[in-house]
Amino acid sequence: MDKLIYFDYAATTPVRPEAVEAMVDALGQFGNPSSRYGYARQAAQRVKEGRETVAAAVGCSPAELFFTSCGTESDNWALRRGMELNRRRGKHIVTTAIEHAAVLETCKDLERQGYEVTYLKPDRAGRIGAGQLAAALRPDTALVSMMLVNNETGVILPVADCVRAVKAFDPAILFHCDAVQGFLKTPEPLARLGADLVAVSGHKIGAPKGIGALYIKKGVRLRPLLTGGGQEEGLRSGTEATTQIAAFSAAVRAVSADSARLERTAAIKEYALSKLKEALPRLEIISQGDAPHICAITLPGYKSEVVVRVLGDQGVCVSSGSACHKGRPSHVFAAMNLPKPWLDGALRLSFSPGSTREEADALAAALKNAADTLFTTLS
Ligand code: PLP
């Protein structure tokens, strides 16, 4: 395998050099931010600066941003403690059928504990409207959870409109937004969505795995999910991951400084899709994706797991849906009611601002080659 041709940036991203540098620097400074002596205060300062940087990118105050271990933890915290906070309102949750497992599996667990969940279905294009959400609200609805960017289609859900509809129905309903695929991938800072809670994750933007954050709007009195030493203002115990935080902050700074990144990513996605259509006339586009970095395609009649494996053997990395599904058909494409051959052959491609035309050409050639080989084997 000569060179990795990587089109799976929605699964995870390479750690940016700026993040590596910040991490190595922080590793050398091993103090515990909670210790009282001067040496440790440097570590505390690093955490403070990290919080300021990430909060600025989210568009909130540092006091509203709490570091967690990942997007999944942030989602769990928001949903579990959000329902607890609003338990007097009722036990009804509204979410969508196309959320990431971090939200869906948490909802299923809450159902086992006696909560009731409404799962909004998307249309054939993967869209869900604010009117649809408004119609699902009930007097006992305590929380709404809606993602910003779907991780398999790249569709942007109308979160700001949905927040307005929910708050017009009753301002006391909590609104959580899983913005793991939207952080620094959409033009508006996330806090402007108006949601009470917003989850983000570092490894989707060039930070290492193992760091995320939850924005908790001022005034929302969410209790901690993890209790212990009282770090993060008592809201998320556990010795601060100083190296991870330093790297997250460095990645956020580097990504934010690249002001043309969204346009570049969208342009390379468009180029790749045109090359793919040219090389494979039978290829269909499931979703072009509103977010610049994700789209979904299908080779009807093929099995996407086999295509992914054949491409992988040639060093070309794409996904047959969210990496978390481990071979199961995507619940997102299934919820969109795609015809079975489309479902079977569905592939997700995801891009970075650094993806090149040469890589896109290589992807088109490799996919054509894989399709031809598999067709011959099948027939
Ligand atoms: N939410 C969405 C939309 C995601 O795409 C992912 C990861 O793929 C997560 C949540 C989970 O984030 P993490 O991997 O940081 O736990």
Coordinates of C-alpha atoms and ligand atoms in Angstrom, one line a residue:
M1 CA 0.0 0.0 0.0
D2 CA 1.8 3.2 -1.2
K3 CA -0.3 6.1 0.0
L4 CA -3.5 6.2 2.1
I5 CA -6.3 7.8 0.1
Y6 CA -8.5 8.9 3.0
F7 CA -12.1 10.0 2.5
D8 CA -13.5 9.2 6.0
Y9 CA -13.0 12.4 7.8
A10 CA -16.4 12.2 9.5
A11 CA -15.2 9.0 11.2
T12 CA -12.1 10.7 12.5
T13 CA -9.4 13.1 11.4
P14 CA -5.6 13.0 11.5
V15 CA -4.2 14.9 14.5
R16 CA -3.0 18.3 13.3
P17 CA 0.7 19.2 13.7
E18 CA -0.3 22.2 15.9
A19 CA -2.2 19.8 18.1
V20 CA 0.7 17.4 18.4
E21 CA 3.1 20.2 19.3
A22 CA 0.7 21.6 22.0
M23 CA 0.2 18.0 23.3
V24 CA 4.0 17.3 23.6
D25 CA 4.5 20.6 25.3
A26 CA 1.7 19.9 27.8
L27 CA 3.0 16.3 28.4
G28 CA 6.2 17.8 29.5
Q29 CA 4.4 20.0 32.0
F30 CA 2.8 17.3 34.1
G31 CA 1.3 19.2 37.1
N32 CA -2.2 18.6 38.3
P33 CA -4.2 21.7 37.6
S34 CA -5.9 21.3 41.1
S35 CA -2.6 21.4 43.0
R36 CA -1.8 24.5 44.9
Y37 CA 1.8 25.2 44.0
G38 CA 3.1 27.4 41.2
Y39 CA 4.3 24.6 39.0
A40 CA 0.7 23.2 38.8
R41 CA -0.7 26.6 38.2
Q42 CA 0.9 26.5 34.8
A43 CA -1.3 23.4 34.0
A44 CA -4.4 25.2 35.4
Q45 CA -3.5 28.2 33.1
R46 CA -3.3 25.9 30.1
V47 CA -6.8 24.5 30.9
K48 CA -8.1 28.0 31.3
E49 CA -6.7 29.1 28.0
G50 CA -8.0 26.0 26.3
R51 CA -11.5 26.7 27.6
E52 CA -11.3 30.3 26.4
T53 CA -10.3 29.2 22.9
V54 CA -12.9 26.5 22.5
A55 CA -15.6 28.7 24.1
A56 CA -14.8 31.5 21.6
A57 CA -15.2 29.0 18.7
V58 CA -18.5 27.8 20.1
G59 CA -19.6 31.4 20.6
C60 CA -20.2 31.2 24.3
S61 CA -18.6 32.4 27.5
P62 CA -15.8 30.1 29.0
A63 CA -18.1 29.6 32.1
E64 CA -20.6 27.9 29.8
L65 CA -18.1 25.3 28.4
F66 CA -17.2 22.0 30.1
F67 CA -14.6 19.6 28.9
T68 CA -15.6 15.9 28.7
S69 CA -13.9 12.8 27.3
C70 CA -15.8 12.7 24.0
G71 CA -19.0 13.7 22.1
T72 CA -20.7 10.5 23.4
E73 CA -20.1 11.6 27.0
S74 CA -21.5 15.1 26.3
D75 CA -24.6 13.6 24.7
N76 CA -25.1 11.2 27.6
W77 CA -24.7 14.0 30.1
A78 CA -27.1 16.3 28.3
L79 CA -29.9 13.7 27.9
R80 CA -29.7 11.9 31.2
R81 CA -29.3 14.9 33.4
G82 CA -31.5 17.1 31.2
M83 CA -34.4 14.7 31.7
E84 CA -33.7 14.6 35.4
L85 CA -33.6 18.4 35.6
N86 CA -37.0 18.6 33.8
R87 CA -38.6 15.6 35.5
R88 CA -41.5 17.7 36.9
R89 CA -42.5 18.6 33.3
G90 CA -42.9 15.0 32.3
K91 CA -41.2 12.0 30.8
H92 CA -41.5 12.6 27.1
I93 CA -38.4 13.2 24.8
V94 CA -38.5 14.1 21.2
T95 CA -35.5 13.2 19.0
T96 CA -34.9 12.1 15.4
A97 CA -34.6 8.6 13.9
I98 CA -31.3 9.7 12.3
E99 CA -29.3 10.7 15.4
H100 CA -25.9 9.1 16.2
A101 CA -25.9 6.1 18.4
A102 CA -24.6 8.3 21.2
V103 CA -28.1 9.9 21.4
L104 CA -30.2 6.9 20.1
E105 CA -28.8 4.3 22.5
T106 CA -29.1 6.8 25.4
C107 CA -32.7 7.3 24.5
K108 CA -33.3 3.6 24.4
D109 CA -31.7 3.3 27.8
L110 CA -34.0 6.1 29.1
E111 CA -37.0 4.2 27.6
R112 CA -36.0 1.2 29.6
Q113 CA -36.1 3.5 32.7
G114 CA -39.7 4.5 32.0
Y115 CA -39.2 7.6 29.7
E116 CA -41.2 7.8 26.4
V117 CA -39.4 8.8 23.2
T118 CA -40.8 10.1 19.9
Y119 CA -38.4 9.5 17.0
L120 CA -39.0 12.0 14.1
K121 CA -38.7 10.3 10.7
P122 CA -36.8 12.1 7.9
D123 CA -38.1 12.4 4.3
R124 CA -36.4 10.6 1.3
A125 CA -33.8 13.4 1.3
G126 CA -33.0 12.9 5.0
R127 CA -34.7 16.2 6.1
I128 CA -36.8 16.9 9.1
G129 CA -38.8 20.2 9.4
A130 CA -39.5 22.5 12.3
G131 CA -43.3 22.0 11.7
Q132 CA -42.9 18.2 12.1
L133 CA -41.1 18.7 15.4
A134 CA -43.7 21.2 16.7
A135 CA -46.4 18.7 15.9
A136 CA -44.7 16.1 18.1
L137 CA -44.5 18.3 21.2
R138 CA -46.8 17.5 24.2
P139 CA -47.5 19.0 27.5
D140 CA -45.3 16.4 29.1
T141 CA -42.3 16.9 26.7
A142 CA -39.3 17.6 28.8
L143 CA -36.5 17.6 26.3
V144 CA -35.8 17.7 22.6
S145 CA -32.5 16.4 21.1
M146 CA -31.7 17.1 17.5
M147 CA -28.4 16.9 15.7
L148 CA -27.0 19.8 13.6
V149 CA -25.3 17.8 10.8
N150 CA -26.2 14.3 10.1
N151 CA -23.0 12.2 10.1
E152 CA -24.1 10.0 7.2
T153 CA -25.8 12.3 4.7
G154 CA -24.3 15.7 5.6
V155 CA -27.8 17.1 5.8
I156 CA -28.0 20.2 8.1
L157 CA -31.1 20.0 10.2
P158 CA -33.0 23.4 10.9
V159 CA -31.9 23.5 14.6
A160 CA -32.3 27.2 15.1
D161 CA -35.9 27.1 13.7
C162 CA -36.6 24.0 15.8
V163 CA -35.3 25.8 18.9
R164 CA -37.7 28.7 18.2
A165 CA -40.6 26.3 17.7
V166 CA -39.9 24.5 20.9
K167 CA -39.4 27.6 23.0
A168 CA -42.6 29.1 21.5
F169 CA -44.5 26.0 22.6
D170 CA -42.9 26.2 26.1
P171 CA -39.6 27.9 27.0
A172 CA -39.1 25.3 29.8
I173 CA -38.5 22.4 27.4
L174 CA -34.8 21.8 27.2
F175 CA -33.1 21.7 23.8
H176 CA -30.0 19.6 23.2
C177 CA -28.1 19.7 20.0
D178 CA -25.5 17.1 19.0
A179 CA -23.2 19.3 17.0
V180 CA -20.3 16.8 16.8
Q181 CA -20.3 16.9 13.0
G182 CA -21.2 20.6 12.8
F183 CA -18.5 22.2 15.0
L184 CA -16.3 24.5 12.7
K185 CA -18.0 22.9 9.7
T186 CA -20.9 25.5 9.5
P187 CA -20.5 29.2 9.2
E188 CA -22.4 30.2 12.4
P189 CA -21.0 29.7 15.9
L190 CA -23.0 27.0 17.6
A191 CA -24.2 29.0 20.6
R192 CA -26.3 31.1 18.1
L193 CA -28.5 28.1 17.5
G194 CA -30.2 29.0 20.7
A195 CA -30.0 25.5 22.2
D196 CA -29.6 25.0 25.9
L197 CA -27.0 22.3 25.5
V198 CA -24.6 21.6 22.6
A199 CA -22.2 18.6 22.3
V200 CA -18.9 18.8 20.4
S201 CA -15.9 16.5 20.0
G202 CA -12.2 17.1 19.3
H203 CA -11.2 14.2 17.0
K204 CA -13.5 15.4 14.2
I205 CA -11.5 18.6 13.9
G206 CA -7.8 17.5 14.1
A207 CA -7.5 17.0 17.9
P208 CA -6.7 13.6 19.3
K209 CA -9.5 11.2 20.4
G210 CA -10.6 11.4 24.0
I211 CA -11.7 15.0 24.3
G212 CA -15.0 16.7 23.9
A213 CA -17.1 19.4 25.4
L214 CA -20.6 20.3 26.4
Y215 CA -21.9 23.8 26.2
I216 CA -24.4 24.5 29.0
K217 CA -26.3 27.7 28.5
K218 CA -26.0 30.1 31.5
G219 CA -28.9 29.4 33.9
V220 CA -29.4 25.8 32.9
R221 CA -28.7 24.0 36.2
L222 CA -27.6 20.6 34.9
R223 CA -26.3 18.2 37.5
P224 CA -23.0 16.4 36.9
L225 CA -22.9 13.0 35.2
L226 CA -19.6 12.2 36.9
T227 CA -19.1 13.0 40.5
G228 CA -15.8 13.0 42.4
G229 CA -13.1 15.6 42.9
G230 CA -15.3 18.5 41.8
Q231 CA -13.3 19.6 38.7
E232 CA -15.0 21.7 36.0
E233 CA -16.8 23.8 38.6
G234 CA -18.1 20.6 40.2
L235 CA -19.9 19.6 37.1
R236 CA -17.5 17.1 35.6
S237 CA -15.1 15.4 38.0
G238 CA -11.9 13.7 36.9
T239 CA -8.4 15.2 36.7
E240 CA -8.4 17.5 33.7
A241 CA -7.0 15.9 30.6
T242 CA -4.4 18.7 30.2
T243 CA -2.7 17.3 27.1
Q244 CA -6.0 16.6 25.4
I245 CA -7.3 20.0 26.2
A246 CA -4.1 21.7 25.0
A247 CA -4.4 19.8 21.7
F248 CA -8.1 20.5 21.3
S249 CA -7.5 24.2 21.8
A250 CA -4.6 24.2 19.3
A251 CA -6.7 22.4 16.7
V252 CA -9.6 24.8 17.2
R253 CA -7.2 27.7 16.7
A254 CA -5.6 26.3 13.6
V255 CA -8.9 25.3 12.0
S256 CA -10.6 28.7 12.8
A257 CA -7.6 30.6 11.3
D258 CA -8.3 28.9 7.9
S259 CA -11.1 31.0 6.8
A260 CA -11.5 29.5 3.4
R261 CA -11.8 25.9 4.7
L262 CA -15.5 25.5 4.2
E263 CA -15.4 26.6 0.5
R264 CA -12.4 24.5 -0.2
T265 CA -14.0 21.4 1.3
A266 CA -17.3 21.9 -0.6
A267 CA -15.3 22.4 -3.8
I268 CA -13.4 19.2 -3.5
K269 CA -16.5 17.3 -2.6
E270 CA -18.2 18.6 -5.8
Y271 CA -15.2 17.7 -7.8
A272 CA -15.1 14.2 -6.4
L273 CA -18.8 13.7 -7.0
S274 CA -18.5 14.8 -10.7
K275 CA -15.5 12.5 -11.2
L276 CA -17.4 9.6 -9.6
K277 CA -20.4 10.1 -11.8
E278 CA -18.2 10.2 -14.8
A279 CA -16.4 7.0 -14.0
L280 CA -19.5 5.1 -12.8
P281 CA -22.7 6.0 -14.6
R282 CA -24.7 3.7 -12.4
L283 CA -23.7 5.5 -9.3
E284 CA -26.5 7.4 -7.6
I285 CA -26.1 10.3 -5.2
I286 CA -28.2 9.7 -2.0
S287 CA -27.3 13.1 -0.5
Q288 CA -25.0 15.8 -1.7
G289 CA -24.8 17.1 1.9
D290 CA -25.4 20.6 3.0
A291 CA -22.4 20.5 5.2
P292 CA -19.2 20.9 3.1
H293 CA -17.5 17.7 4.3
I294 CA -20.1 14.8 3.9
C295 CA -22.0 13.2 1.1
A296 CA -23.7 9.8 0.5
I297 CA -23.7 7.8 -2.7
T298 CA -24.8 4.3 -3.7
L299 CA -23.9 1.7 -6.1
P300 CA -27.3 -0.1 -6.4
G301 CA -26.9 -3.9 -6.5
Y302 CA -23.5 -3.9 -4.8
K303 CA -22.9 -4.7 -1.1
S304 CA -21.2 -1.7 0.5
E305 CA -19.3 -3.7 3.1
V306 CA -17.6 -5.6 0.3
V307 CA -16.9 -2.5 -1.7
V308 CA -15.4 -0.8 1.4
R309 CA -13.2 -3.9 2.0
V310 CA -12.0 -4.0 -1.6
L311 CA -11.2 -0.3 -1.6
G312 CA -9.5 -0.7 1.8
D313 CA -7.2 -3.4 0.4
Q314 CA -6.0 -0.7 -2.1
G315 CA -5.5 1.9 0.7
V316 CA -8.7 3.8 -0.1
C317 CA -10.7 4.6 3.0
V318 CA -14.4 5.3 2.8
S319 CA -17.3 4.2 5.0
S320 CA -20.4 2.1 4.5
G321 CA -22.2 4.4 7.0
S322 CA -21.2 5.5 10.4
A323 CA -18.1 3.8 11.7
C324 CA -20.1 2.9 14.8
H325 CA -22.4 0.5 13.0
K326 CA -19.9 -2.3 12.6
G327 CA -21.4 -3.8 9.4
R328 CA -25.1 -3.3 10.3
P329 CA -27.1 -1.4 7.6
S330 CA -27.3 2.3 8.4
H331 CA -30.3 3.3 10.4
V332 CA -30.1 6.7 8.8
F333 CA -30.5 5.4 5.2
A334 CA -33.1 2.9 6.4
A335 CA -35.1 5.7 8.0
M336 CA -35.0 7.6 4.7
N337 CA -36.9 4.6 3.1
L338 CA -34.4 4.1 0.3
P339 CA -35.0 1.2 -2.0
K340 CA -33.2 -2.0 -0.8
P341 CA -30.6 -2.0 -3.6
W342 CA -29.7 1.6 -2.7
L343 CA -29.5 0.7 1.0
D344 CA -27.2 -2.2 0.2
G345 CA -24.8 -0.2 -1.9
A346 CA -24.7 2.9 0.2
L347 CA -21.3 4.6 0.9
R348 CA -20.4 7.7 2.9
L349 CA -17.6 9.9 1.7
S350 CA -16.2 12.6 3.9
F351 CA -13.7 15.3 3.1
S352 CA -11.2 17.7 4.6
P353 CA -10.1 21.1 3.4
G354 CA -6.8 19.4 2.6
S355 CA -8.3 16.7 0.3
T356 CA -6.9 17.0 -3.2
R357 CA -8.1 16.5 -6.8
E358 CA -5.4 13.8 -7.2
E359 CA -7.0 11.9 -4.2
A360 CA -10.4 12.3 -5.7
D361 CA -9.2 11.0 -9.1
A362 CA -7.7 8.0 -7.3
L363 CA -10.9 7.4 -5.4
A364 CA -13.0 7.4 -8.7
A365 CA -10.5 5.1 -10.4
A366 CA -10.4 2.7 -7.4
L367 CA -14.2 2.6 -7.1
K368 CA -14.6 2.0 -10.8
N369 CA -12.0 -0.8 -10.5
A370 CA -13.8 -2.3 -7.5
A371 CA -17.2 -2.1 -9.1
D372 CA -15.9 -3.8 -12.3
T373 CA -14.1 -6.6 -10.4
L374 CA -17.1 -7.3 -8.2
F375 CA -19.4 -7.2 -11.1
T376 CA -17.3 -9.8 -12.9
T377 CA -17.2 -11.9 -9.7
L378 CA -20.9 -11.7 -9.2
S379 CA -22.0 -12.4 -12.8
Ligands
PLP1 N1 -22.5 12.5 17.4 C1 -22.2 12.4 16.1 C2 -23.1 13.1 15.1 C3 -21.1 11.7 15.6 O1 -20.8 11.7 14.3 C4 -20.2 11.1 16.6 C5 -19.0 10.4 16.2 O2 -19.0 9.8 15.1 C6 -20.6 11.2 18.0 C7 -21.7 11.9 18.3 C8 -19.7 10.6 19.0 O3 -18.6 11.4 19.2 P1 -17.3 10.7 20.0 O4 -16.7 9.8 18.9 O5 -16.4 11.9 20.3 O6 -17.8 10.0 21.2

